[in-house]
Short mmCIF file of C-alpha atoms and ligand atoms in Angstrom, two decimals:
data_model
loop_
_atom_site.label_atom_id
_atom_site.label_comp_id
_atom_site.label_asym_id
_atom_site.label_seq_id
_atom_site.Cartn_x
_atom_site.Cartn_y
_atom_site.Cartn_z
CA UNK A 1261 0.13 -0.01 0.01
CA UNK A 1262 2.98 2.30 0.79
CA UNK A 1263 3.90 1.67 -2.93
CA UNK A 1264 1.55 3.91 -4.36
CA UNK A 1265 1.96 7.03 -2.07
CA UNK A 1266 3.66 9.76 -3.69
CA UNK A 1267 4.33 13.22 -2.47
CA UNK A 1268 2.04 15.96 -3.26
CA UNK A 1269 4.94 18.23 -3.62
CA UNK A 1270 6.65 16.28 -6.83
CA UNK A 1271 10.08 14.10 -6.66
CA UNK A 1272 13.49 14.92 -7.37
CA UNK A 1273 14.49 13.85 -10.85
CA UNK A 1274 16.94 11.15 -9.83
CA UNK A 1275 19.46 9.68 -7.77
CA UNK A 1276 21.89 12.83 -8.58
CA UNK A 1277 19.13 15.59 -7.72
CA UNK A 1278 18.92 13.90 -4.22
CA UNK A 1279 22.36 13.70 -3.67
CA UNK A 1280 23.08 17.20 -4.54
CA UNK A 1281 20.27 18.65 -2.61
CA UNK A 1282 21.10 16.93 0.50
CA UNK A 1283 24.61 17.69 0.28
CA UNK A 1284 23.20 21.28 -0.33
CA UNK A 1285 21.48 21.01 2.95
CA UNK A 1286 24.29 19.17 4.80
CA UNK A 1287 27.19 21.37 3.66
CA UNK A 1288 26.65 25.07 5.11
CA UNK A 1289 27.54 27.35 7.71
CA UNK A 1290 28.06 24.24 10.09
CA UNK A 1291 31.22 23.04 8.06
CA UNK A 1292 32.98 25.97 7.46
CA UNK A 1293 31.93 28.39 10.37
CA UNK A 1294 31.11 26.32 13.16
CA UNK A 1295 33.07 22.98 13.13
CA UNK A 1296 36.26 25.02 13.19
CA UNK A 1297 35.56 27.42 15.76
CA UNK A 1298 33.78 24.57 18.09
CA UNK A 1299 37.12 22.61 17.20
CA UNK A 1300 39.15 25.15 18.24
CA UNK A 1301 37.18 25.66 21.53
CA UNK A 1302 37.57 22.30 22.49
CA UNK A 1303 40.97 21.68 22.03
CA UNK A 1304 41.28 20.07 18.98
CA UNK A 1305 42.37 16.67 17.95
CA UNK A 1306 40.51 14.30 20.74
CA UNK A 1307 37.25 16.79 19.85
CA UNK A 1308 37.78 16.13 16.11
CA UNK A 1309 38.26 12.02 16.81
CA UNK A 1310 34.81 11.78 18.81
CA UNK A 1311 33.07 13.98 15.81
CA UNK A 1312 34.23 11.51 13.16
CA UNK A 1313 33.23 8.63 15.19
CA UNK A 1314 29.78 9.84 15.89
CA UNK A 1315 29.59 10.89 12.19
CA UNK A 1316 30.00 7.16 11.41
CA UNK A 1317 28.62 5.36 14.07
CA UNK A 1318 25.55 7.34 14.69
CA UNK A 1319 25.26 9.89 12.23
CA UNK A 1320 25.21 7.75 9.12
CA UNK A 1321 22.86 5.15 10.26
CA UNK A 1322 20.30 7.87 11.36
CA UNK A 1323 20.61 9.48 8.13
CA UNK A 1324 19.58 6.08 6.41
CA UNK A 1325 16.61 5.77 8.80
CA UNK A 1326 15.71 9.58 8.11
CA UNK A 1327 15.48 9.41 4.39
CA UNK A 1328 13.93 6.10 4.71
CA UNK A 1329 10.88 7.04 6.83
CA UNK A 1330 10.47 10.41 4.54
CA UNK A 1331 10.36 8.12 1.53
CA UNK A 1332 7.89 5.80 2.78
CA UNK A 1333 5.74 8.29 4.70
CA UNK A 1334 5.84 10.90 1.65
CA UNK A 1335 4.39 13.99 3.69
CA UNK A 1336 5.43 16.44 6.12
CA UNK A 1337 7.50 14.99 9.18
CA UNK A 1338 4.33 15.33 11.31
CA UNK A 1339 2.39 13.45 9.25
CA UNK A 1340 4.86 10.97 7.79
CA UNK A 1341 5.62 10.23 11.70
CA UNK A 1342 1.84 9.67 12.52
CA UNK A 1343 0.99 7.43 9.54
CA UNK A 1344 4.40 5.62 9.74
CA UNK A 1345 3.48 4.90 13.40
CA UNK A 1346 -0.23 3.99 12.58
CA UNK A 1347 0.72 1.46 10.22
CA UNK A 1348 3.30 -0.41 12.35
CA UNK A 1349 0.74 -0.38 14.98
CA UNK A 1350 2.29 2.12 17.26
CA UNK A 1351 0.71 5.25 19.08
CA UNK A 1352 0.15 8.68 16.45
CA UNK A 1353 2.04 10.36 19.20
CA UNK A 1354 5.22 9.50 17.35
CA UNK A 1355 3.88 12.71 15.06
CA UNK A 1356 5.49 14.95 17.98
CA UNK A 1357 8.67 13.87 16.70
CA UNK A 1358 7.76 16.23 13.55
CA UNK A 1359 6.64 18.88 15.68
CA UNK A 1360 10.09 19.10 17.62
CA UNK A 1361 11.49 19.04 14.16
CA UNK A 1362 9.53 21.99 12.80
CA UNK A 1363 10.35 23.77 16.07
CA UNK A 1364 13.94 23.02 15.87
CA UNK A 1365 14.13 24.11 12.17
CA UNK A 1366 12.74 27.58 13.33
CA UNK A 1367 15.10 28.11 15.92
CA UNK A 1368 17.99 26.74 13.95
CA UNK A 1369 17.56 29.34 10.97
CA UNK A 1370 16.68 32.19 12.88
CA UNK A 1371 20.43 32.43 14.55
CA UNK A 1372 21.73 30.61 11.21
CA UNK A 1373 20.39 33.31 9.10
CA UNK A 1374 22.39 35.97 11.32
CA UNK A 1375 25.84 34.47 10.46
CA UNK A 1376 24.67 33.54 7.11
CA UNK A 1377 24.48 37.27 6.82
CA UNK A 1378 27.92 38.01 8.08
CA UNK A 1379 29.05 36.01 5.00
CA UNK A 1380 26.73 38.27 2.82
CA UNK A 1381 28.12 41.35 4.07
CA UNK A 1382 31.74 39.84 3.54
CA UNK A 1383 30.90 39.47 0.04
CA UNK A 1384 31.03 43.35 -0.25
CA UNK A 1385 34.03 43.87 2.15
CA UNK A 1386 36.04 41.39 -0.35
CA UNK A 1387 34.87 43.24 -3.25
CA UNK A 1388 35.92 46.49 -1.98
CA UNK A 1389 39.33 45.51 -1.09
CA UNK A 1390 38.99 45.96 2.57
CA UNK A 1391 41.29 42.87 3.39
CA UNK A 1392 44.17 43.86 1.00
CA UNK A 1393 47.21 44.15 3.01
CA UNK A 1394 45.63 44.10 6.17
CA UNK A 1395 47.15 41.88 9.41
CA UNK A 1396 44.98 39.96 12.27
CA UNK A 1397 44.58 42.63 13.85
CA UNK A 1398 42.75 44.81 11.11
CA UNK A 1399 40.65 41.84 9.98
CA UNK A 1400 39.23 41.43 13.58
CA UNK A 1401 38.42 45.12 13.87
CA UNK A 1402 36.35 44.62 10.55
CA UNK A 1403 34.46 42.10 12.32
CA UNK A 1404 33.87 43.76 15.54
CA UNK A 1405 32.45 46.75 13.19
CA UNK A 1406 30.08 44.43 11.79
CA UNK A 1407 29.02 42.55 14.87
CA UNK A 1408 29.08 45.57 16.98
CA UNK A 1409 26.44 47.44 15.17
CA UNK A 1410 22.83 46.19 15.53
CA UNK A 1411 21.55 47.78 12.45
CA UNK A 1412 23.75 46.33 10.06
CA UNK A 1413 23.49 43.04 11.38
CA UNK A 1414 19.47 43.39 11.34
CA UNK A 1415 19.82 44.59 7.70
CA UNK A 1416 21.88 41.31 6.37
CA UNK A 1417 19.46 39.12 8.42
CA UNK A 1418 16.61 40.33 6.62
CA UNK A 1419 18.14 40.28 3.33
CA UNK A 1420 19.28 36.77 4.09
CA UNK A 1421 15.68 35.49 5.18
CA UNK A 1422 14.41 37.35 2.19
CA UNK A 1423 16.34 35.22 0.03
CA UNK A 1424 15.47 32.48 1.71
CA UNK A 1425 11.75 33.06 1.22
CA UNK A 1426 11.72 33.68 -2.40
CA UNK A 1427 13.21 30.25 -3.33
CA UNK A 1428 11.22 28.30 -0.63
CA UNK A 1429 8.21 29.88 -2.25
CA UNK A 1430 8.92 28.66 -5.74
CA UNK A 1431 9.22 25.02 -4.68
CA UNK A 1432 13.05 23.82 -3.64
CA UNK A 1433 13.20 21.26 -6.70
CA UNK A 1434 13.96 23.25 -9.89
CA UNK A 1435 16.48 25.88 -9.14
CA UNK A 1436 17.96 24.01 -6.00
CA UNK A 1437 19.62 21.18 -8.31
CA UNK A 1438 21.23 23.55 -10.93
CA UNK A 1439 22.69 25.68 -8.56
CA UNK A 1440 24.35 23.23 -6.31
CA UNK A 1441 25.50 21.33 -9.01
CA UNK A 1442 28.08 23.97 -9.84
CA UNK A 1443 28.51 25.86 -6.66
CA UNK A 1444 28.99 22.95 -4.24
CA UNK A 1445 32.38 21.76 -6.87
CA UNK A 1446 33.11 25.64 -6.74
CA UNK A 1447 33.39 25.44 -2.95
CA UNK A 1448 35.15 22.60 -2.94
CA UNK A 1449 38.07 23.64 -5.28
CA UNK A 1450 38.19 27.07 -3.26
CA UNK A 1451 38.72 25.48 0.09
CA UNK A 1452 41.79 22.96 -1.74
CA UNK A 1453 43.21 26.65 -2.81
CA UNK A 1454 43.34 27.75 0.66
CA UNK A 1455 44.24 24.48 2.29
CA UNK A 1456 47.30 24.97 -0.42
CA UNK A 1457 47.72 28.76 0.73
CA UNK A 1458 47.75 27.58 4.23
CA UNK A 1459 50.57 24.79 3.23
CA UNK A 1460 52.77 27.17 1.69
CA UNK A 1461 52.39 30.25 3.99
CA UNK A 1462 50.71 29.24 7.12
CA UNK A 1463 52.06 27.16 9.95
CA UNK A 1464 50.80 23.68 8.36
CA UNK A 1465 52.56 21.49 10.96
CA UNK A 1466 50.88 22.93 13.91
CA UNK A 1467 47.55 23.08 12.17
CA UNK A 1468 47.36 19.90 11.40
CA UNK A 1469 48.76 18.35 14.79
CA UNK A 1470 46.27 20.56 16.39
CA UNK A 1471 43.15 18.94 14.25
CA UNK A 1472 44.62 15.72 14.15
CA UNK A 1473 46.55 14.46 17.52
CA UNK A 1474 44.11 13.50 19.97
CA UNK A 1475 44.96 14.61 23.54
CA UNK A 1476 42.20 13.30 25.46
CA UNK A 1477 43.25 15.41 28.72
CA UNK A 1478 41.36 18.03 26.94
CA UNK A 1479 38.37 16.75 26.36
CA UNK A 1480 35.52 17.20 28.90
CA UNK A 1481 31.78 15.52 28.86
CA UNK A 1482 30.63 18.66 27.62
CA UNK A 1483 33.15 18.67 24.93
CA UNK A 1484 31.86 14.79 23.63
CA UNK A 1485 28.06 16.22 24.06
CA UNK A 1486 29.10 19.14 21.44
CA UNK A 1487 30.96 16.79 19.03
CA UNK A 1488 27.96 14.53 19.37
CA UNK A 1489 25.38 17.44 18.59
CA UNK A 1490 27.71 18.85 15.62
CA UNK A 1491 27.55 15.52 14.19
CA UNK A 1492 23.76 15.41 13.78
CA UNK A 1493 23.54 19.53 12.89
CA UNK A 1494 26.16 19.11 10.37
CA UNK A 1495 24.46 16.02 8.50
CA UNK A 1496 20.76 18.11 8.68
CA UNK A 1497 19.61 15.21 10.93
CA UNK A 1498 17.30 14.73 13.82
CA UNK A 1499 14.57 17.71 12.61
CA UNK A 1500 13.26 16.47 9.59
CA UNK A 1501 15.29 18.39 6.98
CA UNK A 1502 16.41 15.02 5.59
CA UNK A 1503 13.39 13.03 5.84
CA UNK A 1504 11.62 15.82 3.83
CA UNK A 1505 14.31 15.40 1.16
CA UNK A 1506 13.74 11.85 1.48
CA UNK A 1507 10.05 12.13 0.98
CA UNK A 1508 11.07 13.54 -2.73
CA UNK A 1509 13.10 10.49 -3.78
CA UNK A 1510 12.15 8.06 -6.31
CA UNK A 1511 11.29 4.71 -5.42
CA UNK A 1512 14.34 2.81 -6.87
CA UNK A 1513 17.39 4.75 -5.29
CA UNK A 1514 19.64 3.00 -3.00
CA UNK A 1515 19.25 4.98 0.34
CA UNK A 1516 22.61 3.74 1.46
CA UNK A 1517 24.86 4.63 -1.44
CA UNK A 1518 23.58 7.94 -1.40
CA UNK A 1519 23.94 8.41 2.50
CA UNK A 1520 27.67 7.27 1.93
CA UNK A 1521 27.92 10.03 -0.46
CA UNK A 1522 26.59 12.78 1.27
CA UNK A 1523 28.38 11.95 4.45
CA UNK A 1524 31.56 11.82 2.70
CA UNK A 1525 31.00 15.16 1.24
CA UNK A 1526 30.24 16.92 4.14
CA UNK A 1527 32.97 15.50 6.22
CA UNK A 1528 35.71 16.46 3.77
CA UNK A 1529 34.44 19.89 3.56
CA UNK A 1530 34.57 20.45 7.39
CA UNK A 1531 38.07 19.09 7.38
CA UNK A 1532 39.45 20.97 4.47
CA UNK A 1533 37.71 24.12 6.30
CA UNK A 1534 39.87 23.33 9.49
CA UNK A 1535 43.09 22.65 7.51
CA UNK A 1536 42.85 25.95 5.84
CA UNK A 1537 41.90 28.02 8.80
CA UNK A 1538 44.38 26.64 11.85
CA UNK A 1539 48.03 26.84 9.99
CA UNK A 1540 46.40 30.57 9.47
CA UNK A 1541 45.44 30.79 13.26
CA UNK A 1542 49.47 29.46 14.67
CA UNK A 1543 50.94 31.49 11.93
CA UNK A 1544 49.39 34.77 13.06
CA UNK A 1545 49.31 34.25 16.70
CA UNK A 1546 45.94 34.12 16.99
CA UNK A 1547 43.68 32.31 19.59
CA UNK A 1548 42.15 28.83 18.40
CA UNK A 1549 39.42 29.02 20.86
CA UNK A 1550 38.42 32.84 19.42
CA UNK A 1551 34.98 31.48 19.04
CA UNK A 1552 32.18 32.33 16.37
CA UNK A 1553 34.42 34.83 14.71
CA UNK A 1554 37.17 32.45 13.89
CA UNK A 1555 36.59 32.01 10.17
CA UNK A 1556 35.63 35.67 9.44
CA UNK A 1557 38.87 36.53 11.46
CA UNK A 1558 41.51 34.06 9.86
CA UNK A 1559 40.70 33.85 6.07
CA UNK A 1560 40.57 37.21 5.08
CA UNK A 1561 44.34 37.56 6.15
CA UNK A 1562 45.05 34.94 3.34
CA UNK A 1563 42.64 36.65 1.13
CA UNK A 1564 44.60 39.98 1.83
CA UNK A 1565 48.04 38.67 1.28
CA UNK A 1566 47.88 36.05 -1.48
CA UNK A 1567 47.79 37.10 -5.15
CA UNK A 1568 44.54 37.37 -6.66
CA UNK A 1569 43.17 37.39 -3.22
CA UNK A 1570 40.17 40.06 -3.80
CA UNK A 1571 38.85 37.74 -6.32
CA UNK A 1572 39.53 34.47 -4.46
CA UNK A 1573 38.02 36.18 -1.54
CA UNK A 1574 34.92 37.31 -3.26
CA UNK A 1575 34.11 33.59 -4.53
CA UNK A 1576 34.66 32.23 -1.50
CA UNK A 1577 32.31 34.52 0.29
CA UNK A 1578 29.71 34.11 -2.20
CA UNK A 1579 30.00 30.35 -2.13
CA UNK A 1580 29.71 30.30 1.63
CA UNK A 1581 26.83 32.47 0.89
CA UNK A 1582 25.23 30.10 -1.15
CA UNK A 1583 26.12 26.97 1.04
CA UNK A 1584 24.45 28.89 3.96
CA UNK A 1585 21.32 29.64 1.79
CA UNK A 1586 21.05 25.61 0.32
CA UNK A 1587 20.66 25.01 4.05
CA UNK A 1588 18.43 27.38 5.01
CA UNK A 1589 16.11 26.25 2.87
CA UNK A 1590 15.84 22.43 3.78
CA UNK A 1591 15.55 23.92 7.29
CA UNK A 1592 12.19 25.66 6.88
CA UNK A 1593 10.55 23.00 4.16
CA UNK A 1594 9.41 21.10 7.07
CA UNK A 1595 7.16 23.75 8.36
CA UNK A 1596 6.08 25.04 4.87
CA UNK A 1597 5.42 21.57 3.92
CA UNK A 1598 3.45 21.41 7.16
CA UNK A 1599 1.66 24.64 6.63
CA UNK A 1600 0.57 23.81 2.68
CA UNK A 1601 -0.61 20.27 3.65
CA UNK A 1602 -2.47 21.17 6.82
CA UNK A 1603 -3.49 24.69 6.39
CA UNK A 1604 -4.63 24.96 2.65
CA UNK A 1605 -2.00 27.52 2.03
CA UNK A 1606 -0.28 28.32 -0.98
CA UNK A 1607 3.19 27.70 -1.03
CA UNK A 1608 4.28 31.18 -1.20
CA UNK A 1609 1.99 32.42 1.65
CA UNK A 1610 3.51 29.28 3.70
CA UNK A 1611 6.76 30.49 3.18
CA UNK A 1612 6.43 34.15 3.83
CA UNK A 1613 4.79 33.17 7.17
CA UNK A 1614 7.13 30.71 8.27
CA UNK A 1615 9.96 33.08 7.12
CA UNK A 1616 8.45 35.94 9.51
CA UNK A 1617 8.28 33.85 12.34
CA UNK A 1618 12.17 32.92 12.06
CA UNK A 1619 13.20 36.49 11.15
CA UNK A 1620 11.30 37.66 14.22
CA UNK A 1621 13.16 35.34 16.54
CA UNK A 1622 16.65 36.11 14.74
CA UNK A 1623 16.16 39.54 16.11
CA UNK A 1624 17.44 38.16 19.68
CA UNK A 1625 20.26 36.60 17.74
CA UNK A 1626 21.36 39.73 15.93
CA UNK A 1627 21.26 41.68 19.11
CA UNK A 1628 23.01 39.55 21.44
CA UNK A 1629 26.16 40.35 19.50
CA UNK A 1630 25.59 44.10 20.83
CA UNK A 1631 22.62 45.62 22.48
CA UNK A 1632 21.86 42.37 24.36
CA UNK A 1633 25.30 41.22 24.82
CA UNK A 1634 25.25 41.43 28.49
CA UNK A 1635 21.90 39.76 28.95
CA UNK A 1636 22.70 36.13 29.87
CA UNK A 1637 21.36 32.80 30.88
CA UNK A 1638 23.66 30.04 32.32
CA UNK A 1639 26.69 32.52 30.95
CA UNK A 1640 25.11 31.99 27.30
CA UNK A 1641 23.54 34.86 25.18
CA UNK A 1642 20.64 34.34 23.18
CA UNK A 1643 22.62 33.24 20.20
CA UNK A 1644 24.67 30.79 22.27
CA UNK A 1645 21.65 29.42 23.97
CA UNK A 1646 19.75 28.78 20.98
CA UNK A 1647 22.67 27.10 19.33
CA UNK A 1648 23.30 24.95 22.55
CA UNK A 1649 19.74 23.59 22.63
CA UNK A 1650 19.07 23.16 19.45
CA UNK A 1651 22.38 21.37 18.02
CA UNK A 1652 23.34 19.64 21.19
CA UNK A 1653 19.95 18.68 23.15
CA UNK A 1654 16.87 18.97 20.33
CA UNK A 1655 18.50 17.33 17.19
CA UNK A 1656 20.15 14.29 19.34
CA UNK A 1657 16.95 13.65 21.13
CA UNK A 1658 15.24 13.83 17.48
CA UNK A 1659 17.68 11.19 16.19
CA UNK A 1660 17.21 9.25 19.35
CA UNK A 1661 13.61 9.17 18.54
CA UNK A 1662 14.28 8.21 14.68
CA UNK A 1663 16.74 5.30 15.76
CA UNK A 1664 14.40 4.20 18.17
CA UNK A 1665 11.65 4.19 15.82
CA UNK A 1666 13.37 2.52 13.01
CA UNK A 1667 14.92 -0.12 15.18
CA UNK A 1668 12.50 -0.98 17.91
CA UNK A 1669 8.86 -0.04 16.30
CA UNK A 1670 9.11 -0.56 12.72
CA UNK A 1671 9.10 -3.86 11.76
CA UNK A 1672 12.17 -5.34 10.13
CA UNK A 1673 10.49 -6.05 6.75
CA UNK A 1674 9.29 -2.74 6.57
CA UNK A 1675 12.86 -1.13 6.84
CA UNK A 1676 14.42 -3.97 4.85
CA UNK A 1677 11.90 -3.34 2.14
CA UNK A 1678 12.43 0.43 2.11
CA UNK A 1679 16.25 0.18 2.07
CA UNK A 1680 16.09 -2.74 -0.52
CA UNK A 1681 19.07 -4.25 0.61
CA UNK A 1682 17.91 -7.57 1.24
CA UNK A 1683 19.15 -10.17 3.97
CA UNK A 1684 22.65 -8.61 3.15
CA UNK A 1685 25.31 -8.41 5.93
CA UNK A 1686 25.36 -4.43 5.57
CA UNK A 1687 21.62 -4.49 6.50
CA UNK A 1688 22.14 -6.46 9.58
CA UNK A 1689 25.04 -3.83 10.30
CA UNK A 1690 23.05 -0.84 9.73
CA UNK A 1691 20.33 -2.42 11.80
CA UNK A 1692 22.61 -3.14 14.78
CA UNK A 1693 23.80 0.34 14.48
CA UNK A 1694 20.21 2.12 14.48
CA UNK A 1695 18.94 -0.19 16.98
CA UNK A 1696 21.30 -0.30 19.62
CA UNK A 1697 24.67 1.60 18.80
CA UNK A 1698 23.39 4.90 17.97
CA UNK A 1699 20.57 5.24 20.45
CA UNK A 1700 22.56 3.84 23.36
CA UNK A 1701 25.21 6.33 22.35
CA UNK A 1702 23.07 9.15 22.54
CA UNK A 1703 21.76 8.30 26.04
CA UNK A 1704 25.35 7.54 27.42
CA UNK A 1705 26.21 10.86 26.04
CA UNK A 1706 23.43 12.77 27.35
CA UNK A 1707 23.63 11.00 30.79
CA UNK A 1708 27.03 11.99 31.20
CA UNK A 1709 26.53 15.70 30.13
CA UNK A 1710 24.59 16.15 33.07
CA UNK A 1711 26.50 14.40 35.25
CA UNK A 1712 24.54 11.49 35.99
CA UNK A 1713 27.47 9.13 34.58
CA UNK A 1714 31.03 10.06 35.71
N1 LIG B 1857 23.76 20.96 8.04
C1 LIG B 1857 23.38 22.34 7.95
C2 LIG B 1857 25.02 22.97 8.16
O1 LIG B 1857 26.31 22.32 8.44
C3 LIG B 1857 22.70 23.12 9.10
C4 LIG B 1857 21.26 22.39 8.96
C5 LIG B 1857 21.22 21.75 10.31
C6 LIG B 1857 20.49 22.07 8.00
C7 LIG B 1857 19.96 21.05 10.25
C8 LIG B 1857 19.13 21.70 8.37
C9 LIG B 1857 19.27 21.21 9.20
O2 LIG B 1857 25.11 24.24 7.90
#
C-alpha cells in the first residue's frame, strides 16, 4: 500500500538530484563556520576524533533511517511519523517528533540567518578590497565593527531571510538542483586552494597537529556532547530536513549509497575548512578558541596576502553564502510543507509566514552580539543558548527518537523493504547500529553531560 503513496510536492528527477540537494542541506555554515570554531574551543584533535566517530556510528545510520522514513511516508514530518506509526501498530503520538523538528528548524534558522548575513556582508568587504594587506588586527576590527552594529546585522539578517523565502516559495526542486551542481564543486575547489595557501604560508604542521593528534586530557564531557550534537547538525539530522528531502526521493534509488556520498562530502568540506584555517591561526599568533568569529577573522588574512586574493575572497564568500542558503531552505521546508498540507496555504503564503516567524526570532540573535550582549542565561547569550539547545539537545533527541522508531517500532521487514538491501550483512550492520549503537550512544552522552555518569 505504501508503494502507491506519492508526495504532493513532487519528486527529485533522480539519484543525482537528491544527492545534490541533500549535500546542499548538509554542507553549510556548520562545516565552514561552526566546525572549526567549536574544534578550536574544545581543544582540537580529541574533539575531532569524537566527531568523526559520531558521524560514522550515529550520523550515517540515522541519516539512512531518516531518508527511509521520509520516502515511506511521503508527507511532512509530522504526518509521516503519525502515518508510519499507525501502520506499524504504534501510537500516532510519534507525530510529536515531527513537531519538535519543525520547532528546531525555526530556532536553528533564526540564528543561522544572522551568521549567513555575516557571509553576505563579507562579499562586499572582499569586493571593496578591505582585506588587502591587512594583518590579524585589521581583520578582527572589520569583524567587530560588523557584529557591534545592531543595524548592520539586522539588515543582512533581513536580506538573507528574504532570499530564503523567495526560493522556498517557488518550490525547492528546480532552482536548487541546478545551482548546487555548480556551486558545491566550486566551494570545494576554493577550499583546496586555501589549504594550499595554508601549506605554503601558514604554520601547517602545527595546524595539522592541533586538528589530528588527540589529547584526551582536553576532552570534557561537555565537549563530547558538543561533538555529538555537531554530527547531527552538520548532517542536517534529527529535525526532519533530510526526512522531507527523502519524501521526494524516487522509489528505486539506493538509500545507503546516497547517504555515504553525502556524509563523505560533508566531512571532507569540514576537514578542509579546518586545514585551511588553523595553519593561519598559528602563523599569526591567534587564539584557536576565538569563538564564532574564527573563520571571519582568519581567512581574510589569507585573502589579503595571496595574489588574486580579492577574487578568491569574493568567490569564497559568495559560495559560503550560497552554501548557507541551500541549508536554510531545508531548515524551513518541513514547516512550509506542513502549512501547505494542513492549513491549505499556497507555498508562497506558507513561506512568507514561516519566514517571518523565523526572522522575528532571529532579532534576538542579531542583538546578542551588541545591544543585548550582557543579557545571559546559564552564562550564554541568546545566540549561544539557541545554538546549544538546538544542536546539542533537540537534534540528538530527535535523532534518538528516529533511531528508536526505525530500530524498535518499525518491523524489520518494513525497513528492509524500504532500504532494498535484502538479507545482506550490510542490512544487518545498519540495523544493529540503528537499534543499539546509535540510541545507547546518545543516551550515554546525555547522561554523562548532565553528570549522571562519571
Ligand atoms: N547541516 C547544515 C550545516 O551544516 C545545518 C542544518 C542543520 C541544516 C539542520 C538543516 C538541518 O550548515
